[in-house]
């Protein structure tokens, strides 16, 4: 039950209980008087109490449409028409409804996750990019991992498909096979197209001499987009980007497997602009909350951050008493509102490697490249932090930080937030 468990994790304030005998998800309320059984009921309830059922009546109605469509993903005949309809709808969109993840995304994702026959076709570019985006959400990653461990089934094939013959494993790309990639994404958040040279790759992963694609890491999700070959006419759909050592690996697939890049070929990079802008706003909002926390008197040490479009938060080592949370949220929201109108500019500086220890309790961590300068970002010198992510240039570009709630996480306090969309 990927959808219901992922929504429950995203809500982060309910406990889901599974009946061992029937494996039916059950949501129990305080006192045990009220119980909801079944994925559909629970998902709809959680969507309503967590603002994941749409922002208004119109968007909620659209969510209902996709919840109904999810049943069609289980049929054997005509399912390709459903895939095509979803793919067309997702053109130019990051999510099924509106500009944020809703329960419709989780439920449709589950249907497509259980039957991945659609991946054998090159016709679903927008669907593929959306699927990767939802698959990389932290709550979905955690739930999918458990699902594979407890029920490792092979994705269903079409009814008329022939048994798949297992092919030899594709060669794996190694960092040592390539020169370091030039990280052009660090030079400009708002650069959405660029040129590069193809260095090598496989059917599902390629390496370039330089890239504007930001890899997943540091609490920020991967960029997505396409890479176009100038000579071969090939198109590579990028749905995940990773960094191994000093090399960036662009993961995805070729639109036409028969057309691949040739060594040394010039290529054109195009990233998903809407996704990049949203991720930059969310990442910068997390750093701005660092400033706001200090300004309102919570001088806590930052612990970690998660700046994905669904379920963003920052954590601090410290505690806020339960009876003070409501007032603390108001103070924090008011300060974030003030800061977003302040015109603060993002500062980026390179700090010598030997001086980076001041950001890590006096010791330079092993994961930093030895001897290389460390990129440090701040808002006008406030809340300095080593960071390799993409950010807005001015706090005004964030528009508004929305403080959703404060939670106790062991010895930490977690600030859950979003940005105005």
Short mmCIF file of C-alpha atoms in Angstrom, two decimals:
data_model
loop_
_atom_site.label_atom_id
_atom_site.label_comp_id
_atom_site.label_asym_id
_atom_site.label_seq_id
_atom_site.Cartn_x
_atom_site.Cartn_y
_atom_site.Cartn_z
CA UNK A 1 0.00 0.00 0.00
CA UNK A 2 2.54 2.56 -1.20
CA UNK A 3 0.14 5.49 -1.57
CA UNK A 4 -1.49 5.36 1.85
CA UNK A 5 1.81 4.79 3.67
CA UNK A 6 3.56 7.58 1.74
CA UNK A 7 0.73 10.03 2.47
CA UNK A 8 0.84 9.04 6.15
CA UNK A 9 4.58 9.74 6.27
CA UNK A 10 4.14 13.04 4.45
CA UNK A 11 1.48 14.11 6.97
CA UNK A 12 3.87 13.18 9.76
CA UNK A 13 1.28 13.32 12.52
CA UNK A 14 -0.70 10.08 12.31
CA UNK A 15 0.07 6.46 13.03
CA UNK A 16 -1.02 3.83 10.53
CA UNK A 17 -1.73 0.29 11.73
CA UNK A 18 -1.84 -2.68 9.35
CA UNK A 19 -4.04 -5.71 10.10
CA UNK A 20 -1.67 -8.73 9.89
CA UNK A 21 -4.43 -11.12 8.79
CA UNK A 22 -5.96 -9.13 5.95
CA UNK A 23 -3.20 -6.60 5.29
CA UNK A 24 -5.87 -3.90 5.30
CA UNK A 25 -4.56 -0.47 6.31
CA UNK A 26 -6.41 0.76 9.38
CA UNK A 27 -6.36 4.24 10.88
CA UNK A 28 -7.30 4.35 14.57
CA UNK A 29 -8.12 7.55 16.40
CA UNK A 30 -7.65 8.43 20.05
CA UNK A 31 -9.84 6.29 22.26
CA UNK A 32 -10.46 3.75 19.52
CA UNK A 33 -14.06 4.86 18.98
CA UNK A 34 -13.53 5.78 15.34
CA UNK A 35 -11.67 3.61 12.84
CA UNK A 36 -11.11 4.01 9.11
CA UNK A 37 -10.30 0.88 7.11
CA UNK A 38 -9.05 0.65 3.57
CA UNK A 39 -6.57 2.66 1.53
CA UNK A 40 -9.13 4.79 -0.31
CA UNK A 41 -10.83 6.10 2.84
CA UNK A 42 -7.59 6.73 4.69
CA UNK A 43 -5.90 8.50 1.76
CA UNK A 44 -8.89 10.81 1.33
CA UNK A 45 -9.01 11.57 5.06
CA UNK A 46 -5.28 12.30 5.27
CA UNK A 47 -5.50 14.43 2.15
CA UNK A 48 -8.18 16.60 3.75
CA UNK A 49 -6.39 17.12 7.06
CA UNK A 50 -3.01 17.84 5.44
CA UNK A 51 -3.97 20.17 2.56
CA UNK A 52 -3.02 17.46 0.05
CA UNK A 53 -6.55 17.30 -1.38
CA UNK A 54 -6.10 20.49 -3.37
CA UNK A 55 -6.11 24.16 -2.42
CA UNK A 56 -9.75 24.85 -3.34
CA UNK A 57 -12.96 23.19 -4.50
CA UNK A 58 -11.89 23.12 -8.16
CA UNK A 59 -8.52 21.48 -7.47
CA UNK A 60 -10.16 19.00 -5.05
CA UNK A 61 -12.55 18.01 -7.83
CA UNK A 62 -9.58 17.42 -10.15
CA UNK A 63 -7.96 15.26 -7.46
CA UNK A 64 -11.16 13.18 -7.31
CA UNK A 65 -10.93 12.68 -11.09
CA UNK A 66 -7.45 11.16 -10.84
CA UNK A 67 -8.39 9.04 -7.83
CA UNK A 68 -11.11 7.52 -10.01
CA UNK A 69 -8.71 7.13 -12.93
CA UNK A 70 -6.34 5.09 -10.73
CA UNK A 71 -8.75 2.15 -10.93
CA UNK A 72 -8.27 2.05 -14.71
CA UNK A 73 -4.55 1.38 -14.25
CA UNK A 74 -5.42 -2.14 -13.06
CA UNK A 75 -7.26 -3.18 -16.24
CA UNK A 76 -5.60 -5.39 -18.85
CA UNK A 77 -7.29 -3.93 -21.92
CA UNK A 78 -6.85 -0.30 -22.95
CA UNK A 79 -4.49 0.66 -20.15
CA UNK A 80 -2.16 2.21 -22.73
CA UNK A 81 -4.85 4.83 -23.42
CA UNK A 82 -4.82 5.75 -19.73
CA UNK A 83 -1.02 6.09 -19.77
CA UNK A 84 -1.28 8.30 -22.84
CA UNK A 85 -3.94 10.52 -21.24
CA UNK A 86 -1.84 11.02 -18.10
CA UNK A 87 1.28 11.69 -20.18
CA UNK A 88 -0.50 14.38 -22.23
CA UNK A 89 -1.90 15.98 -19.09
CA UNK A 90 1.57 16.19 -17.50
CA UNK A 91 3.11 18.17 -20.37
CA UNK A 92 4.38 21.39 -18.80
CA UNK A 93 3.28 20.27 -15.32
CA UNK A 94 5.26 19.12 -12.30
CA UNK A 95 2.29 17.51 -10.55
CA UNK A 96 -1.11 16.18 -11.55
CA UNK A 97 -3.06 18.98 -9.85
CA UNK A 98 -1.68 22.44 -9.16
CA UNK A 99 1.91 23.21 -8.24
CA UNK A 100 2.30 20.88 -5.28
CA UNK A 101 2.07 17.17 -4.60
CA UNK A 102 -1.44 15.93 -3.77
CA UNK A 103 -2.90 12.54 -2.89
CA UNK A 104 -3.63 12.13 -6.63
CA UNK A 105 0.12 11.95 -7.31
CA UNK A 106 0.69 9.26 -4.68
CA UNK A 107 -2.25 7.12 -5.82
CA UNK A 108 -1.50 7.31 -9.56
CA UNK A 109 2.18 6.66 -8.79
CA UNK A 110 1.26 3.44 -6.97
CA UNK A 111 -0.73 2.17 -9.95
CA UNK A 112 2.16 2.88 -12.32
CA UNK A 113 4.69 1.44 -9.88
CA UNK A 114 2.83 -1.87 -9.68
CA UNK A 115 2.63 -2.22 -13.45
CA UNK A 116 5.67 -0.68 -15.12
CA UNK A 117 4.99 -2.03 -18.60
CA UNK A 118 4.61 1.60 -19.74
CA UNK A 119 8.38 1.97 -19.35
CA UNK A 120 8.96 -0.26 -22.37
CA UNK A 121 7.60 2.49 -24.64
CA UNK A 122 9.34 5.74 -25.57
CA UNK A 123 6.00 7.56 -25.90
CA UNK A 124 5.61 8.65 -22.29
CA UNK A 125 8.30 11.32 -21.77
CA UNK A 126 6.26 13.57 -19.45
CA UNK A 127 4.91 10.62 -17.49
CA UNK A 128 8.45 9.30 -17.03
CA UNK A 129 9.77 12.60 -15.67
CA UNK A 130 6.82 12.96 -13.30
CA UNK A 131 7.21 9.35 -12.12
CA UNK A 132 10.87 9.99 -11.29
CA UNK A 133 9.97 13.19 -9.44
CA UNK A 134 7.44 11.40 -7.21
CA UNK A 135 9.72 8.37 -6.80
CA UNK A 136 12.44 10.63 -5.36
CA UNK A 137 10.22 12.10 -2.63
CA UNK A 138 11.61 11.02 0.73
CA UNK A 139 8.37 9.47 1.93
CA UNK A 140 8.01 7.48 -1.30
CA UNK A 141 11.66 6.34 -1.23
CA UNK A 142 11.23 4.98 2.32
CA UNK A 143 7.93 3.23 1.61
CA UNK A 144 9.05 1.78 -1.74
CA UNK A 145 12.18 0.37 -0.13
CA UNK A 146 10.09 -1.46 2.49
CA UNK A 147 7.65 -2.66 -0.17
CA UNK A 148 10.48 -4.28 -2.14
CA UNK A 149 11.80 -5.98 1.01
CA UNK A 150 8.43 -7.42 2.05
CA UNK A 151 6.92 -8.11 -1.38
CA UNK A 152 9.64 -8.30 -4.08
CA UNK A 153 7.40 -8.87 -7.07
CA UNK A 154 8.44 -8.33 -10.67
CA UNK A 155 6.38 -5.50 -12.26
CA UNK A 156 3.46 -6.88 -14.23
CA UNK A 157 3.68 -7.21 -18.01
CA UNK A 158 0.96 -6.66 -20.56
CA UNK A 159 -1.37 -9.63 -20.95
CA UNK A 160 -0.16 -10.37 -24.46
CA UNK A 161 3.52 -9.82 -23.78
CA UNK A 162 6.09 -12.60 -24.17
CA UNK A 163 8.37 -13.76 -21.35
CA UNK A 164 11.30 -11.43 -20.95
CA UNK A 165 14.71 -12.91 -21.62
CA UNK A 166 17.21 -11.65 -19.11
CA UNK A 167 19.97 -9.72 -20.82
CA UNK A 168 23.56 -9.38 -19.63
CA UNK A 169 24.05 -6.58 -17.13
CA UNK A 170 24.91 -3.26 -18.74
CA UNK A 171 28.42 -1.95 -18.14
CA UNK A 172 28.69 0.35 -15.15
CA UNK A 173 30.26 3.78 -15.49
CA UNK A 174 33.08 4.50 -13.08
CA UNK A 175 34.28 7.86 -11.80
CA UNK A 176 37.86 7.02 -12.72
CA UNK A 177 36.93 6.66 -16.40
CA UNK A 178 36.29 10.40 -16.76
CA UNK A 179 37.78 13.78 -16.04
CA UNK A 180 36.04 15.93 -13.39
CA UNK A 181 32.77 17.47 -14.57
CA UNK A 182 32.58 21.27 -14.63
CA UNK A 183 29.73 22.12 -12.20
CA UNK A 184 28.11 24.98 -14.09
CA UNK A 185 24.92 24.74 -11.99
CA UNK A 186 26.86 26.43 -9.18
CA UNK A 187 27.37 29.52 -11.32
CA UNK A 188 23.74 30.40 -11.97
CA UNK A 189 20.37 29.15 -10.75
CA UNK A 190 18.50 30.70 -13.64
CA UNK A 191 20.50 29.13 -16.47
CA UNK A 192 18.09 26.63 -18.00
CA UNK A 193 19.88 25.83 -21.27
CA UNK A 194 23.55 25.26 -22.03
CA UNK A 195 25.96 23.41 -24.30
CA UNK A 196 28.34 20.59 -23.40
CA UNK A 197 30.37 17.73 -24.92
CA UNK A 198 29.37 14.09 -24.58
CA UNK A 199 32.19 12.12 -22.92
CA UNK A 200 30.69 8.65 -22.65
CA UNK A 201 27.88 6.55 -21.24
CA UNK A 202 25.45 3.67 -21.48
CA UNK A 203 21.77 3.31 -22.39
CA UNK A 204 20.76 4.70 -19.01
CA UNK A 205 23.59 6.95 -17.81
CA UNK A 206 25.77 9.52 -19.54
CA UNK A 207 28.68 11.80 -18.63
CA UNK A 208 29.41 15.26 -20.06
CA UNK A 209 32.38 17.58 -19.77
CA UNK A 210 30.18 20.15 -17.98
CA UNK A 211 26.60 20.36 -16.75
CA UNK A 212 23.86 22.68 -15.48
CA UNK A 213 21.96 19.71 -14.02
CA UNK A 214 22.04 19.75 -10.21
CA UNK A 215 22.50 16.26 -8.71
CA UNK A 216 20.36 15.07 -5.84
CA UNK A 217 22.06 15.76 -2.52
CA UNK A 218 22.34 18.19 0.35
CA UNK A 219 18.60 17.91 0.95
CA UNK A 220 17.78 19.07 -2.60
CA UNK A 221 16.18 16.86 -5.28
CA UNK A 222 17.69 16.18 -8.68
CA UNK A 223 17.14 18.39 -11.69
CA UNK A 224 15.27 16.81 -14.59
CA UNK A 225 15.11 17.65 -18.29
CA UNK A 226 16.51 16.54 -21.65
CA UNK A 227 19.85 16.41 -23.49
CA UNK A 228 19.82 16.76 -27.28
CA UNK A 229 22.52 15.56 -29.67
CA UNK A 230 23.63 18.12 -32.28
CA UNK A 231 24.75 15.52 -34.85
CA UNK A 232 23.08 12.24 -33.94
CA UNK A 233 19.62 13.79 -33.49
CA UNK A 234 19.25 11.71 -30.33
CA UNK A 235 17.31 12.79 -27.26
CA UNK A 236 18.16 11.63 -23.75
CA UNK A 237 15.47 12.13 -21.09
CA UNK A 238 17.09 12.91 -17.73
CA UNK A 239 15.11 11.79 -14.69
CA UNK A 240 17.87 11.52 -12.08
CA UNK A 241 21.31 13.04 -11.60
CA UNK A 242 23.99 11.89 -9.16
CA UNK A 243 27.48 12.96 -8.18
CA UNK A 244 30.21 10.42 -7.56
CA UNK A 245 33.44 12.03 -6.50
CA UNK A 246 34.12 14.74 -9.06
CA UNK A 247 31.95 13.31 -11.85
CA UNK A 248 28.26 13.96 -12.58
CA UNK A 249 26.19 11.05 -13.93
CA UNK A 250 22.98 11.88 -15.80
CA UNK A 251 20.51 9.01 -15.44
CA UNK A 252 17.54 8.36 -17.71
CA UNK A 253 16.89 6.85 -21.12
CA UNK A 254 17.12 7.62 -24.84
CA UNK A 255 13.82 8.51 -26.49
CA UNK A 256 14.86 6.31 -29.43
CA UNK A 257 17.25 3.52 -28.31
CA UNK A 258 18.60 3.26 -31.86
CA UNK A 259 19.88 6.85 -31.74
CA UNK A 260 22.68 7.45 -29.26
CA UNK A 261 25.30 10.14 -28.80
CA UNK A 262 28.72 9.64 -30.35
CA UNK A 263 32.00 10.36 -28.56
CA UNK A 264 32.87 14.06 -28.58
CA UNK A 265 29.46 15.10 -29.88
CA UNK A 266 28.22 18.59 -28.90
CA UNK A 267 24.95 18.36 -26.96
CA UNK A 268 22.33 20.84 -25.78
CA UNK A 269 21.13 20.70 -22.17
CA UNK A 270 17.61 21.77 -21.23
CA UNK A 271 16.47 21.52 -17.63
CA UNK A 272 12.88 21.68 -16.35
CA UNK A 273 12.63 25.40 -15.50
CA UNK A 274 9.56 25.19 -13.24
CA UNK A 275 11.07 22.38 -11.18
CA UNK A 276 14.43 24.19 -10.84
CA UNK A 277 12.80 27.46 -9.75
CA UNK A 278 10.64 25.73 -7.14
CA UNK A 279 13.58 23.74 -5.72
CA UNK A 280 15.70 26.91 -5.48
CA UNK A 281 12.92 28.76 -3.65
CA UNK A 282 12.42 25.86 -1.23
CA UNK A 283 16.16 25.49 -0.58
CA UNK A 284 16.63 29.22 0.03
CA UNK A 285 13.53 29.25 2.24
CA UNK A 286 15.16 26.62 4.44
CA UNK A 287 18.24 28.83 4.84
CA UNK A 288 16.06 31.88 5.52
CA UNK A 289 14.38 30.01 8.36
CA UNK A 290 17.87 29.65 9.88
CA UNK A 291 18.07 33.45 9.94
CA UNK A 292 14.55 33.81 11.29
CA UNK A 293 15.13 31.29 14.08
CA UNK A 294 18.12 33.26 15.34
CA UNK A 295 16.33 36.59 15.00
CA UNK A 296 13.38 35.50 17.16
CA UNK A 297 15.61 34.14 19.90
CA UNK A 298 15.97 30.44 19.05
CA UNK A 299 19.75 30.25 18.75
CA UNK A 300 19.75 26.53 17.96
CA UNK A 301 22.39 24.70 15.96
CA UNK A 302 21.09 23.57 12.53
CA UNK A 303 20.99 19.77 12.24
CA UNK A 304 19.65 18.90 8.78
CA UNK A 305 17.33 20.03 6.03
CA UNK A 306 15.00 18.48 3.48
CA UNK A 307 14.03 20.86 0.68
CA UNK A 308 11.89 18.68 -1.58
CA UNK A 309 8.60 19.97 -3.05
CA UNK A 310 6.68 17.69 -0.71
CA UNK A 311 7.37 17.68 3.03
CA UNK A 312 10.10 20.33 3.31
CA UNK A 313 11.63 20.85 6.77
CA UNK A 314 14.68 22.00 8.67
CA UNK A 315 15.78 20.59 12.02
CA UNK A 316 17.67 22.17 14.90
CA UNK A 317 19.34 20.79 18.00
CA UNK A 318 17.12 22.12 20.74
CA UNK A 319 13.57 22.04 22.06
CA UNK A 320 10.51 24.25 22.23
CA UNK A 321 7.97 23.53 24.96
CA UNK A 322 4.59 22.26 23.79
CA UNK A 323 2.75 25.15 25.38
CA UNK A 324 5.01 27.62 23.56
CA UNK A 325 4.74 26.13 20.05
CA UNK A 326 1.77 28.19 18.89
CA UNK A 327 3.38 31.46 19.90
CA UNK A 328 6.74 30.35 18.50
CA UNK A 329 5.15 29.53 15.13
CA UNK A 330 3.55 32.97 14.96
CA UNK A 331 6.83 34.72 15.79
CA UNK A 332 8.67 32.63 13.22
CA UNK A 333 6.03 33.26 10.54
CA UNK A 334 6.03 37.01 11.19
CA UNK A 335 9.83 37.13 10.98
CA UNK A 336 9.88 35.11 7.74
CA UNK A 337 7.30 37.50 6.27
CA UNK A 338 9.47 40.46 7.27
CA UNK A 339 12.63 38.92 5.86
CA UNK A 340 10.98 38.09 2.51
CA UNK A 341 10.26 41.81 2.10
CA UNK A 342 13.69 42.94 3.30
CA UNK A 343 15.52 42.67 -0.01
CA UNK A 344 18.33 40.55 1.46
CA UNK A 345 20.70 39.25 -1.20
CA UNK A 346 22.26 35.80 -1.30
CA UNK A 347 26.02 35.90 -0.75
CA UNK A 348 28.26 33.14 -2.10
CA UNK A 349 31.91 32.96 -1.12
CA UNK A 350 34.71 30.40 -1.43
CA UNK A 351 36.36 29.58 1.90
CA UNK A 352 39.83 27.95 1.98
CA UNK A 353 39.68 24.25 2.80
CA UNK A 354 41.72 24.67 6.00
CA UNK A 355 39.23 27.23 7.32
CA UNK A 356 36.12 25.15 6.68
CA UNK A 357 36.35 23.48 10.05
CA UNK A 358 34.69 26.47 11.72
CA UNK A 359 31.40 25.33 10.18
CA UNK A 360 31.80 21.77 11.48
CA UNK A 361 32.71 22.05 15.18
CA UNK A 362 36.34 22.77 14.39
CA UNK A 363 37.08 19.73 12.21
CA UNK A 364 36.96 19.55 8.42
CA UNK A 365 34.77 16.54 7.54
CA UNK A 366 36.07 13.76 5.30
CA UNK A 367 33.34 14.22 2.67
CA UNK A 368 34.73 17.60 1.57
CA UNK A 369 37.23 17.36 -1.34
CA UNK A 370 40.65 17.69 0.26
CA UNK A 371 42.48 20.90 -0.48
CA UNK A 372 39.64 22.49 -2.47
CA UNK A 373 37.81 25.71 -1.47
CA UNK A 374 34.41 25.27 0.18
CA UNK A 375 31.34 27.09 -1.18
CA UNK A 376 29.55 28.96 1.60
CA UNK A 377 26.19 30.71 1.19
CA UNK A 378 24.46 33.23 3.45
CA UNK A 379 21.89 36.00 3.36
CA UNK A 380 23.95 39.16 3.76
CA UNK A 381 26.38 37.31 6.03
CA UNK A 382 23.69 35.75 8.22
CA UNK A 383 23.39 31.98 8.72
CA UNK A 384 26.58 31.12 6.84
CA UNK A 385 26.48 27.51 5.68
CA UNK A 386 28.54 25.31 3.32
CA UNK A 387 26.15 24.44 0.50
CA UNK A 388 26.30 23.11 -3.05
CA UNK A 389 22.65 23.76 -3.89
CA UNK A 390 20.82 26.18 -6.15
CA UNK A 391 19.32 29.30 -4.56
CA UNK A 392 17.42 32.48 -5.35
CA UNK A 393 19.44 35.68 -5.77
CA UNK A 394 17.12 37.82 -3.62
CA UNK A 395 14.80 36.76 -0.78
CA UNK A 396 11.98 38.49 -2.66
CA UNK A 397 12.15 35.64 -5.18
CA UNK A 398 11.02 33.23 -2.44
CA UNK A 399 7.78 35.28 -2.30
CA UNK A 400 6.60 33.82 1.00
CA UNK A 401 7.70 31.16 3.46
CA UNK A 402 4.81 29.25 5.01
CA UNK A 403 5.60 27.79 8.43
CA UNK A 404 3.34 24.72 8.66
CA UNK A 405 4.17 23.29 12.09
CA UNK A 406 6.80 22.67 14.76
CA UNK A 407 7.54 19.11 15.82
CA UNK A 408 9.71 17.37 18.37
CA UNK A 409 12.10 14.88 16.75
CA UNK A 410 14.06 13.14 19.50
CA UNK A 411 16.46 15.85 20.71
CA UNK A 412 15.66 18.14 17.81
CA UNK A 413 12.91 20.54 16.85
CA UNK A 414 11.68 20.27 13.27
CA UNK A 415 10.23 23.25 11.39
CA UNK A 416 7.96 22.01 8.58
CA UNK A 417 7.49 24.59 5.85
CA UNK A 418 6.49 25.34 2.29
CA UNK A 419 6.59 28.33 -0.06
CA UNK A 420 3.70 30.21 -1.64
CA UNK A 421 2.76 28.56 -4.95
#
